[in-house]
């Protein structure tokens, strides 16, 4: 499955829905989308990744890029990540830079 | 004011096509493979090659998908550089073919049939999962990959803890968590160490020294133990394949190529918990061995530059491992410097311990230099400006420089004389008291003018007996190594306390435990930088094997069940480490002056025996006591308790007269290794008052530590 990313923006919250395989070949698409939403200066970014099958190191780089592009004051939620993706992010320490949740609505209200 | 859009370089476009790939002349610096806009820049050095070919593979492929000869105009000086565009760098492996003279006598061993690993590889494939049999039919075994270095360090940086405040813990990455008892998710990995950080904090250490984490080949010279059927590996890893790459097999994510991120995450977490990271680095030789060894990288890139060679073209072997890296060749010096800078800048490493560092002071013919350029360069490098540099100040060629290593005001040393003296004293050998007093002071006879932290004090390290074995074996028992017990050191200065090896004799067990406490106590009250071998705090045994370099089994693994089984010893270790941290009087930066320079009424240090103020320096003495005046702590810059240490290595109890304290201060018992737990060590602030302030009984082979306040 190829990679797709779609974004929307509402009241300071950026929603990005990712699906497919995020690797070196597709990371550029994600990066372009992040740059686009960065112009809106979001305070929260929600990455919906239920349908993200695979994340290569370039994908991890993109999460790091997102954090650094938007700044430490922007919370980044990773919603619905598959276990192997959560695991990879934990092993590489990226879990400290994002907030995992099953549901954005529940996480954002806590 | 809005910043106008910065102009990008306009010359980042392909100029020609080679082997179907778009390329242009590359940038000669930095060496290695570097991501640049639109592609990957490759730069590699060879002074004596006549031509160079860049070889590109898809990850894991046997055959390359492209071979790109460097056009002559892509070479600047001795550097071949090319940018290749539109590469899928995550799925890429690369190497080089070098052509040139194949004349061993002249020092040249070029062979264009061999694909060579880039010595500046920051990621290396081929051994992605520890112990997984490689595909030996692959001609290219250790495969250069491209690393994107970015990582979210947040506010992290090297901790810069003053060296004299460190308590170092020497650890093997795999051994620390590989045992089934470790209860971690990915045993034997960087990630697993993160899970054990609470344990390290509870022990109180504030620096882990990791045995080699650079990419090495665990299968180098591997063999099968005919008795057990287990594979004997190049387990410790003192044989580098790639200096710039973390070992993939140490990462839970190695199979995904994310070992760099995983190791960085470990460093970051350790730093968050106040623990520095020191790397044991092996620049004295490489995994290519002598003329019979594999050609992996340096040998085929430029043998004559990278290795010390005899006039006949053979390899000098000052390392005992077949070859010797030519560290004082200016090009090789830059490799070492680039490597260390890289680890400090990209991995936030706090310090380095240099294996067989005396080799780094030899010239290309092996002669020791009075002013070795490499050592001076490292000492004065701005990026390494606050990095700890520790030398193992000897080599396998007989050069022994403990106390005389060229220090340039920076270098510290593993103090082998500390180890030998304290071991002899502990086992009750006579004639050690004068030397012991020097070791306790931070060895001013060796390091005066360099500060106490020039002395890294240790009683055990990966080489030799563990602490438990030091008090359980008179002789080494290395049969499992398959070398007829001929390997490993013979001068262990150990004592088995009455029985060789394991025993059920409770008296012997008690004595051994006390001796281990004595050893830990002496280590923690010595000026200098103490280093503990991982597992010594819980009585880890190697069953008398003093050279476990090849064992991926219980001989090396930290047995976490011992945390419970030997809780008494662990508690003592925690308490004595905490005692050191609580008392700056034990952590002077400069050596003692033997006088009262703050007007406290006591000298900074004074020596005693069973009678106060009358130490017995005679050749038959087995006792020593000393008093550290708390008003002189850290050169008189802080006020501490007074500390009195009475050491009795005689087998019977002896009565010690205690020096009186001025100012109404009273003695309290902090540590008594002769007492049963928990009265062997008291937490800071809870030390009971000593009943008799004038005299005390110190048990046979015991140490008493008092604090005066």
Coordinates of N, CA, C and O in Angstrom, one line a residue, chain B residues 547-615:
Chain B
X547 N 39.7 -14.7 32.0 CA 39.8 -14.2 30.6 C 38.6 -14.7 29.8 O 38.7 -15.5 28.9
X548 N 37.4 -14.2 30.1 CA 36.2 -14.7 29.5 C 35.8 -14.0 28.2 O 34.6 -13.8 28.0
X549 N 36.8 -13.7 27.4 CA 36.6 -12.9 26.2 C 35.7 -13.6 25.2 O 35.1 -12.9 24.3
X550 N 35.4 -14.9 25.3 CA 34.8 -15.6 24.2 C 33.4 -16.2 24.6 O 32.8 -16.9 23.8
X551 N 33.0 -15.9 25.8 CA 31.8 -16.7 26.3 C 30.5 -15.9 26.3 O 30.4 -14.9 27.1
X552 N 29.6 -16.3 25.6 CA 28.2 -15.7 25.6 C 27.4 -16.6 26.4 O 26.4 -17.3 25.9
X553 N 27.6 -16.6 27.7 CA 26.9 -17.5 28.6 C 27.1 -17.0 30.1 O 27.5 -15.9 30.3
X554 N 26.7 -17.8 31.0 CA 26.6 -17.4 32.4 C 28.0 -17.0 32.9 O 28.1 -16.3 34.0
X555 N 29.1 -17.4 32.3 CA 30.4 -16.9 32.7 C 30.5 -15.4 32.7 O 31.2 -14.8 33.5
X556 N 29.8 -14.8 31.7 CA 29.9 -13.3 31.6 C 28.6 -12.6 32.0 O 28.6 -11.5 32.4
X557 N 27.5 -13.3 31.9 CA 26.2 -12.6 32.1 C 26.0 -12.2 33.6 O 26.3 -13.0 34.5
X558 N 25.4 -11.1 33.8 CA 25.0 -10.6 35.1 C 23.8 -11.4 35.5 O 22.8 -11.3 34.8
X559 N 23.9 -12.1 36.6 CA 22.8 -12.9 37.1 C 22.0 -12.1 38.1 O 22.4 -11.8 39.2
X560 N 20.8 -11.7 37.6 CA 20.0 -10.8 38.4 C 19.4 -11.5 39.6 O 18.9 -10.8 40.5
X561 N 19.4 -12.8 39.6 CA 18.9 -13.5 40.8 C 19.8 -13.2 42.0 O 19.5 -13.2 43.2
X562 N 21.1 -12.9 41.7 CA 22.1 -12.6 42.7 C 21.7 -11.3 43.5 O 22.2 -11.0 44.6
X563 N 20.9 -10.4 42.8 CA 20.5 -9.2 43.5 C 19.8 -9.6 44.8 O 20.0 -8.9 45.8
X564 N 19.0 -10.6 44.7 CA 18.3 -11.1 46.0 C 19.3 -12.0 46.8 O 19.4 -11.8 48.0
X565 N 19.9 -12.9 46.1 CA 20.7 -13.9 46.8 C 21.9 -13.2 47.6 O 22.2 -13.6 48.7
X566 N 22.5 -12.2 47.0 CA 23.6 -11.5 47.7 C 23.2 -10.1 48.1 O 23.9 -9.1 47.9
X567 N 22.0 -10.0 48.6 CA 21.4 -8.7 49.0 C 22.3 -8.0 50.0 O 22.4 -6.7 50.0
X568 N 22.9 -8.8 50.9 CA 23.8 -8.1 51.9 C 25.0 -7.4 51.3 O 25.3 -6.3 51.6
X569 N 25.6 -8.1 50.3 CA 26.8 -7.5 49.7 C 26.3 -6.3 48.9 O 27.0 -5.2 48.9
X570 N 25.2 -6.4 48.2 CA 24.7 -5.3 47.4 C 24.4 -4.1 48.3 O 24.7 -2.9 48.0
X571 N 23.8 -4.3 49.4 CA 23.5 -3.3 50.3 C 24.7 -2.6 50.8 O 24.8 -1.3 50.8
X572 N 25.7 -3.4 51.1 CA 27.0 -2.8 51.5 C 27.6 -1.9 50.4 O 28.0 -0.8 50.6
X573 N 27.5 -2.4 49.2 CA 28.1 -1.6 48.0 C 27.3 -0.3 47.9 O 27.9 0.7 47.7
X574 N 26.0 -0.4 48.0 CA 25.2 0.8 47.9 C 25.6 1.8 49.0 O 25.8 3.0 48.7
X575 N 25.8 1.3 50.2 CA 26.1 2.2 51.3 C 27.5 2.8 51.2 O 27.7 4.0 51.5
X576 N 28.4 2.0 50.7 CA 29.8 2.5 50.7 C 30.0 3.5 49.5 O 30.7 4.5 49.6
X577 N 29.2 3.3 48.4 CA 29.2 4.3 47.3 C 28.5 5.6 47.8 O 29.0 6.7 47.6
X578 N 27.4 5.4 48.5 CA 26.8 6.6 49.1 C 27.7 7.3 50.0 O 27.7 8.6 50.1
X579 N 28.5 6.6 50.8 CA 29.4 7.2 51.7 C 30.4 8.1 51.0 O 30.7 9.2 51.4
X580 N 30.9 7.6 49.9 CA 31.8 8.4 49.1 C 31.2 9.6 48.6 O 31.7 10.7 48.7
X581 N 30.0 9.5 48.1 CA 29.3 10.7 47.5 C 29.0 11.7 48.6 O 29.0 12.9 48.4
X582 N 28.8 11.2 49.8 CA 28.4 12.1 50.9 C 29.6 12.9 51.5 O 29.4 13.8 52.2
X583 N 30.8 12.4 51.2 CA 32.0 13.0 51.8 C 33.0 13.5 50.8 O 33.8 12.8 50.3
X584 N 33.0 14.8 50.6 CA 34.0 15.4 49.7 C 35.4 15.3 50.2 O 36.3 15.4 49.4
X585 N 35.6 14.9 51.5 CA 37.0 14.7 51.9 C 37.6 13.5 51.2 O 38.8 13.4 51.2
X586 N 36.8 12.7 50.6 CA 37.3 11.5 49.9 C 37.5 11.8 48.4 O 38.0 11.0 47.7
X587 N 37.2 13.1 48.1 CA 37.2 13.4 46.6 C 38.0 14.7 46.4 O 37.6 15.6 45.6
X588 N 39.2 14.7 47.0 CA 40.1 15.9 46.7 C 40.4 15.9 45.2 O 40.6 14.9 44.6
X589 N 40.6 17.1 44.7 CA 41.0 17.3 43.3 C 42.5 17.2 43.2 O 43.1 16.6 42.3
X590 N 43.2 17.8 44.2 CA 44.7 17.8 44.2 C 45.2 16.8 45.3 O 44.4 16.5 46.2
X591 N 46.4 16.5 45.2 CA 47.0 15.6 46.2 C 47.2 16.2 47.5 O 47.2 17.5 47.6
X592 N 47.3 15.4 48.5 CA 47.5 15.9 49.9 C 48.8 16.7 50.1 O 49.8 16.4 49.4
X593 N 48.7 17.6 51.1 CA 49.9 18.4 51.4 C 50.6 18.0 52.7 O 51.6 18.5 53.1
X594 N 49.9 17.2 53.5 CA 50.4 16.7 54.8 C 50.6 17.8 55.8 O 51.5 17.7 56.6
X595 N 49.8 18.8 55.7 CA 50.0 19.9 56.7 C 48.6 20.6 56.9 O 47.6 20.3 56.1
X596 N 48.5 21.4 57.9 CA 47.2 22.1 58.1 C 47.3 23.5 57.4 O 47.9 24.4 57.9
X597 N 46.7 23.6 56.3 CA 46.7 24.9 55.5 C 45.4 25.6 55.7 O 45.2 26.6 54.9
X598 N 44.5 25.2 56.5 CA 43.2 25.9 56.7 C 43.1 26.4 58.2 O 42.1 27.0 58.6
X599 N 44.1 26.0 59.0 CA 44.0 26.4 60.5 C 43.0 25.6 61.3 O 42.4 26.1 62.2
X600 N 42.8 24.3 60.9 CA 41.8 23.5 61.6 C 42.4 22.8 62.8 O 41.7 22.2 63.6
X601 N 43.7 22.8 62.9 CA 44.3 22.1 64.0 C 44.7 20.6 63.6 O 45.4 19.9 64.4
X602 N 44.4 20.2 62.4 CA 44.8 18.9 61.9 C 45.4 19.0 60.5 O 44.9 19.9 59.8
X603 N 46.3 18.2 60.2 CA 46.7 18.2 58.8 C 45.6 17.6 57.9 O 44.7 17.0 58.4
X604 N 45.7 17.9 56.6 CA 44.7 17.3 55.6 C 44.6 15.8 55.7 O 43.5 15.3 55.7
X605 N 45.8 15.2 55.9 CA 45.7 13.7 56.1 C 46.8 13.4 57.1 O 47.9 14.0 57.1
X606 N 46.5 12.5 58.0 CA 47.6 12.0 58.9 C 47.5 10.5 59.0 O 46.4 9.9 58.8
X607 N 48.6 9.9 59.3 CA 48.8 8.4 59.2 C 48.9 7.9 60.6 O 49.6 8.5 61.5
X608 N 48.3 6.7 60.9 CA 48.3 6.1 62.2 C 48.5 4.6 62.1 O 48.4 4.1 61.0
X609 N 48.7 4.0 63.2 CA 48.7 2.6 63.3 C 47.8 2.1 64.4 O 46.8 2.7 64.7
X610 N 48.2 1.0 65.1 CA 47.4 0.6 66.2 C 47.6 1.7 67.3 O 46.7 1.8 68.2
X611 N 48.6 2.5 67.3 CA 48.8 3.6 68.1 C 48.5 4.9 67.2 O 49.1 5.0 66.1
X612 N 47.8 5.8 67.8 CA 47.5 7.0 67.1 C 48.9 7.8 66.8 O 49.8 7.8 67.6
X613 N 48.9 8.3 65.6 CA 50.1 9.1 65.2 C 51.4 8.3 65.0 O 52.4 8.9 64.8
X614 N 51.3 7.0 65.1 CA 52.5 6.2 65.0 C 52.2 5.0 64.0 O 52.0 3.9 64.3
X615 N 52.2 5.4 62.7 CA 51.9 4.3 61.7 C 53.1 3.3 61.7 O 54.3 3.7 62.0

